[in-house]
Amino acid sequence: MKRRELLKMGVTAGGLLLCGGVRMALAQQPYTGPFWLFVEADGGWDPTSFCDPKGAGLGPDGAINTYDQADIRRIGNLRYAPPPERYANDTSLYSNRDFFEAHYQRLVVINGVNYGTNSHVVGRTVSWTGRHAAGYPSIPALIAAETASDLAIPYLTNASNESSDTADLLPKTRVRREDAAAIREIAEPYRRNLSQAPEYHSPAMRGLIDTASAERRGRQLAMARLLRVQDALAGHNAARNRDAQALEAFATNLSNASAPNSYVQSQDAARRLFDQAQVAFAAFEAGAAATAQITLGGFDTHTDHDNLHYPQLMAFFAAVDNIIADAQSRGLANQLIIVMASDFGRTNLYNGDGGKDHWPHSSLMAWAAPAWFQGNRVVGATDNMQVARRVNPNTLALDANGVEMTPGHLHQALRELAGIRQNPVVTANFPFTEPALPLFA
């Protein structure tokens, strides 16, 4: 039974207890997951440079990529691209091989998704909400609203407005790693400052104040006669201590963030993405948040594609690799689901400036422990022109008579994975016509 259903009965695991006709607030249990980390490659990534490799000789002019088809590599069921010709012998750069061979057993790769747009604004919207038009919440906002809306800061984001729309279901919080002091000031208002200076009151006086405050809240609750007023007061009292403790723990965690590995530390883009994840992990460990969205730009490479796009991709994957290692060392990995996506893909040929332009056919990747889904899987494909191929809606095998995957299919599957697809708020206000394909079954 879900927490919101228990609330309707009058007793929650977090603790509203019926007692003599009055609902007394107890300390709520801390949130322990699942935790969702959504990682955005802002600008339109090129799947043929990592999870949907093609190689030279394919595409309308025979040049989707500069690497040789014979150099495409495989690990388990996953195929991945070698470096572009320019980087073939550069061993100093992080590589697809480093990433896929380390993580393939927990990865699901979904290729051949038609995003139906070449516009960044629409692409960011449809990628993260599942719908081209504005008005639907992003998937991290929807999951947080449906599963953990009572947390202090249920949804953290650094993404654009299109990528992080909440549809007014809950607030979105933007916090940087360097905001630890400001968070601590909010969480610890009884301190004169954040140094070792004393509090405004002695411990004995603060104890008297806390006791008097608790007694006053108890009197207010005892005097309430309307059930909705009792619920509101009890909920406020329960959230009061829980949120203060969560924010204090969040600030402490931010102050004690992990350091990146030496490679990520040396790469500015990778370090920035890793630092964003540190904010998410600090909130997850504090029980303050359930979902977070972090982002790295620099993928809109209309010129000099290989020299600009591939290093940025490697920064992205080096950071995610380091983020996964950090989650494992923190003990978060088995409760963590990572989803990686972008606005759309990039064209199946190079333009006159050596760049690649906007292309609607793209990919999504997800990483998680086996408890959430089986890894080492590839769903869908694109043809030699990098156009999405159809899949059977039941078996997911390539099928000319099947369905062309869209972001709506992806979001139905993500909602299913989160256990919210059939929730009344979701079906009534944010429906999709696409069926839920067994992408994460």
CSV table of C-alpha atoms in Angstrom, one decimal:
chain,number,residue,atom,x,y,z
A,1,MET,CA,0.0,0.0,0.0
A,2,LYS,CA,1.3,3.5,-0.9
A,3,ARG,CA,2.0,6.3,1.5
A,4,ARG,CA,-0.8,8.5,0.2
A,5,GLU,CA,-3.3,5.6,0.6
A,6,LEU,CA,-2.2,5.2,4.2
A,7,LEU,CA,-2.7,8.9,4.8
A,8,LYS,CA,-6.3,8.6,3.7
A,9,MET,CA,-6.8,5.9,6.4
A,10,GLY,CA,-5.3,8.1,9.1
A,11,VAL,CA,-2.1,6.2,9.8
A,12,THR,CA,1.1,6.6,7.9
A,13,ALA,CA,4.4,4.8,8.0
A,14,GLY,CA,5.8,8.3,8.6
A,15,GLY,CA,3.4,8.5,11.3
A,16,LEU,CA,0.0,10.1,11.8
A,17,LEU,CA,-1.6,8.1,14.7
A,18,LEU,CA,-5.2,8.3,15.7
A,19,CYS,CA,-5.3,8.9,19.4
A,20,GLY,CA,-8.4,9.9,21.3
A,21,GLY,CA,-10.0,11.5,18.3
A,22,VAL,CA,-6.9,13.6,17.7
A,23,ARG,CA,-4.2,12.9,15.2
A,24,MET,CA,-0.8,13.2,16.7
A,25,ALA,CA,2.3,13.7,14.6
A,26,LEU,CA,5.2,11.4,15.0
A,27,ALA,CA,8.6,11.4,13.3
A,28,GLN,CA,8.4,10.2,9.6
A,29,GLN,CA,10.6,7.4,8.3
A,30,PRO,CA,13.4,8.7,6.1
A,31,TYR,CA,13.1,8.3,2.3
A,32,THR,CA,15.5,5.6,1.2
A,33,GLY,CA,14.8,5.3,-2.6
A,34,PRO,CA,14.6,4.6,-5.3
A,35,PHE,CA,16.6,7.6,-6.4
A,36,TRP,CA,16.5,8.8,-10.0
A,37,LEU,CA,19.3,10.7,-11.7
A,38,PHE,CA,18.5,12.0,-15.2
A,39,VAL,CA,21.6,13.1,-17.2
A,40,GLU,CA,20.9,15.5,-20.1
A,41,ALA,CA,23.3,15.9,-23.1
A,42,ASP,CA,22.0,19.4,-24.1
A,43,GLY,CA,22.2,20.3,-27.7
A,44,GLY,CA,21.6,17.0,-29.5
A,45,TRP,CA,24.0,14.1,-29.2
A,46,ASP,CA,25.2,11.8,-31.9
A,47,PRO,CA,24.4,8.2,-31.1
A,48,THR,CA,26.4,6.9,-34.0
A,49,SER,CA,29.4,8.1,-32.0
A,50,PHE,CA,28.7,5.8,-29.2
A,51,CYS,CA,25.7,3.4,-28.8
A,52,ASP,CA,24.3,3.2,-32.4
A,53,PRO,CA,27.5,2.9,-34.5
A,54,LYS,CA,27.5,3.0,-38.3
A,55,GLY,CA,30.9,3.8,-39.8
A,56,ALA,CA,32.3,5.1,-43.1
A,57,GLY,CA,30.5,4.0,-46.3
A,58,LEU,CA,27.0,4.4,-44.9
A,59,GLY,CA,24.5,7.3,-45.2
A,60,PRO,CA,23.4,9.3,-48.2
A,61,ASP,CA,26.9,10.3,-49.1
A,62,GLY,CA,28.7,7.3,-47.6
A,63,ALA,CA,30.0,9.3,-44.6
A,64,ILE,CA,27.9,9.0,-41.5
A,65,ASN,CA,31.2,8.6,-39.6
A,66,THR,CA,34.9,8.8,-40.2
A,67,TYR,CA,35.8,5.5,-38.4
A,68,ASP,CA,35.9,2.2,-40.3
A,69,GLN,CA,33.0,-0.2,-39.9
A,70,ALA,CA,35.4,-3.0,-39.1
A,71,ASP,CA,36.5,-1.1,-36.0
A,72,ILE,CA,33.1,-1.2,-34.4
A,73,ARG,CA,33.3,-3.1,-31.1
A,74,ARG,CA,31.0,-5.3,-29.1
A,75,ILE,CA,30.7,-6.2,-25.4
A,76,GLY,CA,28.0,-8.6,-24.5
A,77,ASN,CA,24.9,-7.6,-26.5
A,78,LEU,CA,26.0,-4.0,-26.9
A,79,ARG,CA,27.8,-2.6,-30.0
A,80,TYR,CA,29.7,0.7,-29.5
A,81,ALA,CA,31.6,3.1,-31.8
A,82,PRO,CA,35.4,3.4,-32.0
A,83,PRO,CA,36.9,6.9,-31.8
A,84,PRO,CA,36.6,9.1,-35.0
A,85,GLU,CA,39.6,8.8,-37.2
A,86,ARG,CA,41.1,12.0,-35.7
A,87,TYR,CA,41.2,10.3,-32.2
A,88,ALA,CA,42.0,6.7,-33.2
A,89,ASN,CA,45.4,6.8,-31.6
A,90,ASP,CA,44.7,9.2,-28.7
A,91,THR,CA,45.0,7.0,-25.6
A,92,SER,CA,44.9,10.0,-23.3
A,93,LEU,CA,41.1,10.5,-23.9
A,94,TYR,CA,38.4,8.6,-22.1
A,95,SER,CA,36.8,6.2,-24.6
A,96,ASN,CA,33.5,4.4,-25.3
A,97,ARG,CA,35.4,1.2,-24.6
A,98,ASP,CA,36.2,2.4,-21.1
A,99,PHE,CA,32.5,3.1,-20.5
A,100,PHE,CA,30.7,0.3,-22.1
A,101,GLU,CA,33.0,-2.5,-21.0
A,102,ALA,CA,32.7,-1.2,-17.4
A,103,HIS,CA,28.9,-0.9,-17.4
A,104,TYR,CA,27.3,-3.0,-20.1
A,105,GLN,CA,25.9,-5.5,-17.6
A,106,ARG,CA,23.7,-2.8,-16.1
A,107,LEU,CA,22.9,-0.8,-19.3
A,108,VAL,CA,19.8,-0.8,-21.5
A,109,VAL,CA,20.3,0.9,-24.8
A,110,ILE,CA,17.3,2.0,-26.8
A,111,ASN,CA,18.1,3.0,-30.4
A,112,GLY,CA,15.8,4.1,-33.1
A,113,VAL,CA,13.6,6.6,-31.3
A,114,ASN,CA,11.9,9.2,-33.6
A,115,TYR,CA,11.8,12.4,-31.6
A,116,GLY,CA,9.8,14.1,-34.4
A,117,THR,CA,11.6,17.4,-34.3
A,118,ASN,CA,14.7,19.3,-35.3
A,119,SER,CA,14.0,22.2,-32.8
A,120,HIS,CA,16.0,22.5,-29.6
A,121,VAL,CA,13.0,23.9,-27.7
A,122,VAL,CA,10.7,21.2,-28.8
A,123,GLY,CA,13.4,18.6,-28.6
A,124,ARG,CA,14.1,19.4,-24.9
A,125,THR,CA,10.4,19.4,-24.2
A,126,VAL,CA,9.6,16.1,-25.9
A,127,SER,CA,12.7,14.3,-24.7
A,128,TRP,CA,11.9,15.0,-21.0
A,129,THR,CA,8.1,15.1,-21.0
A,130,GLY,CA,7.2,12.7,-23.8
A,131,ARG,CA,5.1,15.3,-25.6
A,132,HIS,CA,6.0,18.0,-28.2
A,133,ALA,CA,3.7,20.6,-26.8
A,134,ALA,CA,4.3,22.3,-23.4
A,135,GLY,CA,2.2,21.6,-20.4
A,136,TYR,CA,3.3,18.1,-19.3
A,137,PRO,CA,5.7,17.7,-16.4
A,138,SER,CA,9.2,16.4,-17.0
A,139,ILE,CA,9.6,12.7,-16.0
A,140,PRO,CA,11.8,13.5,-13.0
A,141,ALA,CA,9.2,16.1,-11.8
A,142,LEU,CA,6.3,13.6,-12.3
A,143,ILE,CA,8.1,10.8,-10.5
A,144,ALA,CA,8.9,13.1,-7.6
A,145,ALA,CA,5.4,14.4,-7.4
A,146,GLU,CA,3.8,11.0,-7.4
A,147,THR,CA,6.2,9.1,-5.1
A,148,ALA,CA,7.9,11.7,-2.8
A,149,SER,CA,6.1,15.0,-2.9
A,150,ASP,CA,6.3,15.3,0.9
A,151,LEU,CA,10.1,15.5,1.0
A,152,ALA,CA,11.9,18.8,1.7
A,153,ILE,CA,13.2,19.2,-1.8
A,154,PRO,CA,11.8,16.3,-3.8
A,155,TYR,CA,13.1,17.4,-7.2
A,156,LEU,CA,16.5,19.0,-7.9
A,157,THR,CA,17.4,20.2,-11.4
A,158,ASN,CA,20.0,22.2,-13.3
A,159,ALA,CA,18.2,21.8,-16.7
A,160,SER,CA,16.5,24.3,-18.9
A,161,ASN,CA,12.8,25.3,-18.4
A,162,GLU,CA,11.7,23.0,-21.3
A,163,SER,CA,13.6,20.1,-19.8
A,164,SER,CA,12.4,20.6,-16.2
A,165,ASP,CA,8.8,21.7,-16.5
A,166,THR,CA,6.8,20.7,-13.4
A,167,ALA,CA,3.3,21.5,-14.6
A,168,ASP,CA,2.9,23.1,-11.2
A,169,LEU,CA,2.9,19.7,-9.5
A,170,LEU,CA,5.7,20.6,-7.1
A,171,PRO,CA,8.5,23.2,-6.9
A,172,LYS,CA,11.8,22.6,-8.6
A,173,THR,CA,14.9,23.4,-6.7
A,174,ARG,CA,18.2,24.6,-8.2
A,175,VAL,CA,21.1,24.1,-5.8
A,176,ARG,CA,24.9,24.3,-6.6
A,177,ARG,CA,27.6,22.6,-4.6
A,178,GLU,CA,28.8,25.9,-3.3
A,179,ASP,CA,25.4,26.7,-1.8
A,180,ALA,CA,26.0,24.5,1.3
A,181,ALA,CA,26.4,27.6,3.6
A,182,ALA,CA,23.1,29.0,2.4
A,183,ILE,CA,21.3,25.7,3.0
A,184,ARG,CA,22.8,25.4,6.4
A,185,GLU,CA,21.6,28.9,7.4
A,186,ILE,CA,18.1,27.8,6.5
A,187,ALA,CA,18.4,24.5,8.3
A,188,GLU,CA,20.0,25.9,11.4
A,189,PRO,CA,18.3,29.3,12.1
A,190,TYR,CA,19.2,29.1,15.8
A,191,ARG,CA,22.9,29.7,15.1
A,192,ARG,CA,24.4,33.2,15.1
A,193,ASN,CA,26.6,32.2,12.2
A,194,LEU,CA,28.1,29.1,10.6
A,195,SER,CA,31.4,29.2,12.4
A,196,GLN,CA,32.0,27.8,15.9
A,197,ALA,CA,30.3,30.8,17.5
A,198,PRO,CA,27.6,29.9,20.0
A,199,GLU,CA,23.9,29.7,19.3
A,200,TYR,CA,21.6,32.5,20.2
A,201,HIS,CA,20.5,30.7,23.3
A,202,SER,CA,22.1,28.3,25.7
A,203,PRO,CA,21.3,24.6,25.3
A,204,ALA,CA,19.1,24.8,28.4
A,205,MET,CA,17.2,27.8,27.1
A,206,ARG,CA,16.8,26.2,23.7
A,207,GLY,CA,15.4,23.1,25.3
A,208,LEU,CA,12.8,25.2,27.2
A,209,ILE,CA,11.8,27.0,23.9
A,210,ASP,CA,11.5,23.7,22.0
A,211,THR,CA,9.3,22.3,24.8
A,212,ALA,CA,7.1,25.3,24.9
A,213,SER,CA,6.8,25.3,21.1
A,214,ALA,CA,5.9,21.6,21.1
A,215,GLU,CA,3.3,22.1,23.8
A,216,ARG,CA,1.7,25.0,21.9
A,217,ARG,CA,1.5,22.8,18.8
A,218,GLY,CA,-0.1,20.1,20.8
A,219,ARG,CA,-2.7,22.5,22.2
A,220,GLN,CA,-3.5,23.7,18.7
A,221,LEU,CA,-4.0,20.1,17.5
A,222,ALA,CA,-6.1,19.2,20.5
A,223,MET,CA,-8.4,22.2,19.9
A,224,ALA,CA,-9.0,21.4,16.2
A,225,ARG,CA,-12.4,19.9,15.5
A,226,LEU,CA,-12.4,19.7,11.7
A,227,LEU,CA,-10.7,16.6,10.3
A,228,ARG,CA,-9.0,18.6,7.5
A,229,VAL,CA,-7.6,21.1,10.1
A,230,GLN,CA,-6.3,18.1,12.2
A,231,ASP,CA,-4.7,16.7,9.0
A,232,ALA,CA,-3.1,20.0,8.1
A,233,LEU,CA,-1.7,20.6,11.6
A,234,ALA,CA,-0.4,17.0,12.0
A,235,GLY,CA,1.2,17.1,8.6
A,236,HIS,CA,2.9,20.4,9.3
A,237,ASN,CA,4.2,19.1,12.6
A,238,ALA,CA,5.5,15.9,11.1
A,239,ALA,CA,7.2,17.7,8.2
A,240,ARG,CA,8.6,20.4,10.5
A,241,ASN,CA,11.2,18.3,12.2
A,242,ARG,CA,11.8,16.0,9.3
A,243,ASP,CA,12.5,18.8,6.8
A,244,ALA,CA,14.8,20.6,9.2
A,245,GLN,CA,16.8,17.5,9.9
A,246,ALA,CA,16.9,16.6,6.1
A,247,LEU,CA,18.1,20.1,5.2
A,248,GLU,CA,20.7,20.1,7.9
A,249,ALA,CA,22.0,16.7,6.7
A,250,PHE,CA,21.9,17.9,3.1
A,251,ALA,CA,24.0,20.9,3.9
A,252,THR,CA,26.5,18.7,5.8
A,253,ASN,CA,26.7,16.3,2.9
A,254,LEU,CA,27.3,19.1,0.5
A,255,SER,CA,30.2,20.3,2.6
A,256,ASN,CA,31.7,16.8,2.5
A,257,ALA,CA,31.2,16.1,-1.2
A,258,SER,CA,33.3,13.5,-2.9
A,259,ALA,CA,36.3,14.5,-5.1
A,260,PRO,CA,36.3,13.4,-8.7
A,261,ASN,CA,38.9,10.9,-10.0
A,262,SER,CA,42.0,12.4,-11.5
A,263,TYR,CA,40.8,12.2,-15.1
A,264,VAL,CA,37.5,13.9,-14.4
A,265,GLN,CA,39.3,16.5,-12.3
A,266,SER,CA,41.5,17.3,-15.3
A,267,GLN,CA,38.5,17.8,-17.7
A,268,ASP,CA,36.4,20.9,-17.0
A,269,ALA,CA,33.2,19.6,-18.6
A,270,ALA,CA,33.4,16.2,-16.9
A,271,ARG,CA,34.1,17.9,-13.5
A,272,ARG,CA,31.1,20.2,-13.8
A,273,LEU,CA,28.8,17.3,-14.5
A,274,PHE,CA,30.3,15.3,-11.6
A,275,ASP,CA,29.8,18.3,-9.3
A,276,GLN,CA,26.2,18.5,-10.2
A,277,ALA,CA,25.7,14.8,-9.2
A,278,GLN,CA,27.3,15.6,-5.9
A,279,VAL,CA,24.4,17.9,-5.1
A,280,ALA,CA,22.0,15.1,-6.0
A,281,PHE,CA,23.8,12.5,-3.9
A,282,ALA,CA,23.9,14.9,-0.9
A,283,ALA,CA,20.2,15.3,-1.1
A,284,PHE,CA,19.5,11.6,-1.7
A,285,GLU,CA,21.6,10.6,1.3
A,286,ALA,CA,19.9,13.1,3.5
A,287,GLY,CA,16.5,11.7,2.5
A,288,ALA,CA,15.6,15.2,1.1
A,289,ALA,CA,15.1,14.4,-2.6
A,290,ALA,CA,14.0,11.5,-4.8
A,291,THR,CA,14.9,12.7,-8.3
A,292,ALA,CA,17.5,15.0,-9.8
A,293,GLN,CA,18.3,16.2,-13.2
A,294,ILE,CA,21.8,17.3,-14.2
A,295,THR,CA,23.0,18.6,-17.6
A,296,LEU,CA,26.0,19.1,-19.8
A,297,GLY,CA,25.9,21.3,-22.9
A,298,GLY,CA,28.2,21.6,-25.9
A,299,PHE,CA,26.6,19.0,-28.2
A,300,ASP,CA,25.2,21.3,-30.9
A,301,THR,CA,28.2,20.8,-33.2
A,302,HIS,CA,27.2,22.3,-36.6
A,303,THR,CA,30.9,22.8,-37.4
A,304,ASP,CA,34.0,20.5,-36.9
A,305,HIS,CA,31.8,17.8,-35.5
A,306,ASP,CA,34.4,15.1,-34.7
A,307,ASN,CA,36.8,17.5,-33.0
A,308,LEU,CA,34.2,19.1,-30.9
A,309,HIS,CA,31.5,16.5,-30.3
A,310,TYR,CA,33.5,13.4,-29.5
A,311,PRO,CA,35.6,14.9,-26.7
A,312,GLN,CA,32.4,16.3,-25.1
A,313,LEU,CA,30.8,12.9,-25.3
A,314,MET,CA,33.8,11.4,-23.6
A,315,ALA,CA,33.6,14.1,-20.9
A,316,PHE,CA,29.9,13.1,-20.4
A,317,PHE,CA,30.7,9.4,-20.1
A,318,ALA,CA,33.8,9.9,-18.0
A,319,ALA,CA,31.7,11.9,-15.6
A,320,VAL,CA,28.9,9.3,-15.5
A,321,ASP,CA,31.4,6.5,-15.0
A,322,ASN,CA,32.8,8.5,-12.0
A,323,ILE,CA,29.3,9.2,-10.7
A,324,ILE,CA,28.5,5.5,-10.8
A,325,ALA,CA,31.7,4.6,-8.9
A,326,ASP,CA,30.9,7.3,-6.3
A,327,ALA,CA,27.3,5.9,-5.9
A,328,GLN,CA,28.8,2.5,-5.4
A,329,SER,CA,31.2,3.7,-2.7
A,330,ARG,CA,28.3,5.6,-1.0
A,331,GLY,CA,26.1,2.5,-1.0
A,332,LEU,CA,23.5,4.2,-3.2
A,333,ALA,CA,24.1,2.2,-6.4
A,334,ASN,CA,21.5,-0.5,-5.8
A,335,GLN,CA,18.8,2.1,-5.2
A,336,LEU,CA,19.9,4.4,-8.1
A,337,ILE,CA,18.5,4.6,-11.6
A,338,ILE,CA,20.4,6.7,-14.2
A,339,VAL,CA,18.7,7.8,-17.4
A,340,MET,CA,20.7,9.5,-20.1
A,341,ALA,CA,19.1,11.3,-23.1
A,342,SER,CA,19.3,14.4,-25.3
A,343,ASP,CA,17.2,16.7,-27.5
A,344,PHE,CA,17.5,14.5,-30.6
A,345,GLY,CA,20.3,13.1,-32.7
A,346,ARG,CA,22.6,14.5,-35.4
A,347,THR,CA,22.5,14.1,-39.1
A,348,ASN,CA,23.6,11.1,-41.1
A,349,LEU,CA,26.1,13.1,-43.0
A,350,TYR,CA,28.6,16.0,-42.5
A,351,ASN,CA,27.7,19.5,-43.7
A,352,GLY,CA,30.1,21.8,-45.6
A,353,ASP,CA,31.7,22.9,-42.4
A,354,GLY,CA,32.5,19.4,-41.2
A,355,GLY,CA,29.6,19.6,-38.7
A,356,LYS,CA,26.4,17.6,-38.3
A,357,ASP,CA,23.0,19.3,-38.0
A,358,HIS,CA,19.8,18.3,-36.2
A,359,TRP,CA,18.3,14.9,-36.8
A,360,PRO,CA,15.1,13.5,-35.2
A,361,HIS,CA,16.3,9.9,-34.8
A,362,SER,CA,18.1,9.3,-31.6
A,363,SER,CA,18.7,7.0,-28.6
A,364,LEU,CA,18.3,6.8,-24.8
A,365,MET,CA,20.3,4.8,-22.3
A,366,ALA,CA,19.5,3.7,-18.8
A,367,TRP,CA,21.7,2.2,-16.0
A,368,ALA,CA,20.5,0.4,-12.8
A,369,ALA,CA,20.9,-2.6,-10.6
A,370,PRO,CA,19.3,-5.9,-11.7
A,371,ALA,CA,16.5,-5.3,-9.2
A,372,TRP,CA,15.2,-2.6,-11.4
A,373,PHE,CA,15.7,-4.0,-14.9
A,374,GLN,CA,18.0,-6.5,-16.7
A,375,GLY,CA,21.0,-4.9,-18.3
A,376,ASN,CA,23.1,-5.9,-21.3
A,377,ARG,CA,20.2,-5.2,-23.6
A,378,VAL,CA,19.7,-3.3,-26.8
A,379,VAL,CA,16.2,-2.4,-28.0
A,380,GLY,CA,15.5,-1.0,-31.4
A,381,ALA,CA,17.8,0.0,-34.2
A,382,THR,CA,18.3,2.4,-37.1
A,383,ASP,CA,18.9,1.5,-40.7
A,384,ASN,CA,22.0,2.3,-42.8
A,385,MET,CA,20.6,5.8,-43.3
A,386,GLN,CA,20.2,6.3,-39.5
A,387,VAL,CA,16.4,6.2,-39.7
A,388,ALA,CA,14.4,4.4,-36.9
A,389,ARG,CA,13.3,0.9,-37.6
A,390,ARG,CA,10.0,-0.5,-36.3
A,391,VAL,CA,9.7,-3.0,-33.5
A,392,ASN,CA,7.1,-5.5,-32.5
A,393,PRO,CA,5.2,-4.0,-29.5
A,394,ASN,CA,5.2,-7.3,-27.6
A,395,THR,CA,8.6,-8.9,-28.3
A,396,LEU,CA,10.5,-5.7,-29.3
A,397,ALA,CA,12.1,-7.6,-32.2
A,398,LEU,CA,12.6,-5.6,-35.3
A,399,ASP,CA,9.4,-5.8,-37.3
A,400,ALA,CA,8.5,-3.9,-40.5
A,401,ASN,CA,4.8,-4.1,-39.4
A,402,GLY,CA,5.5,-3.0,-35.8
A,403,VAL,CA,5.6,0.4,-34.2
A,404,GLU,CA,8.1,3.2,-34.6
A,405,MET,CA,9.3,4.2,-31.2
A,406,THR,CA,8.6,7.7,-30.0
A,407,PRO,CA,9.3,9.6,-26.8
A,408,GLY,CA,5.8,8.8,-25.7
A,409,HIS,CA,6.7,5.1,-25.7
A,410,LEU,CA,9.8,5.9,-23.7
A,411,HIS,CA,7.9,7.8,-21.1
A,412,GLN,CA,5.2,5.2,-20.8
A,413,ALA,CA,8.0,2.7,-20.1
A,414,LEU,CA,9.7,5.0,-17.6
A,415,ARG,CA,6.4,5.6,-15.8
A,416,GLU,CA,5.9,1.9,-15.6
A,417,LEU,CA,9.3,1.4,-14.2
A,418,ALA,CA,8.6,4.1,-11.6
A,419,GLY,CA,5.3,2.4,-10.7
A,420,ILE,CA,3.2,5.5,-11.5
A,421,ARG,CA,1.8,4.8,-15.0
A,422,GLN,CA,-1.7,3.9,-13.7
A,423,ASN,CA,-1.8,6.5,-11.0
A,424,PRO,CA,-5.0,8.6,-11.2
A,425,VAL,CA,-3.3,12.0,-11.5
A,426,VAL,CA,-1.1,10.6,-14.3
A,427,THR,CA,-3.8,9.0,-16.3
A,428,ALA,CA,-6.3,11.8,-15.9
A,429,ASN,CA,-4.0,14.8,-16.5
A,430,PHE,CA,-1.0,13.6,-18.5
A,431,PRO,CA,-2.1,10.6,-20.7
A,432,PHE,CA,-0.3,9.2,-23.7
A,433,THR,CA,-1.9,7.4,-26.6
A,434,GLU,CA,1.2,5.2,-27.1
A,435,PRO,CA,1.2,1.8,-25.3
A,436,ALA,CA,3.7,0.9,-22.7
A,437,LEU,CA,6.3,-1.2,-24.5
A,438,PRO,CA,8.3,-3.6,-22.2
A,439,LEU,CA,11.5,-1.6,-22.6
A,440,PHE,CA,12.6,-2.2,-19.0
A,441,ALA,CA,10.9,-5.6,-18.4
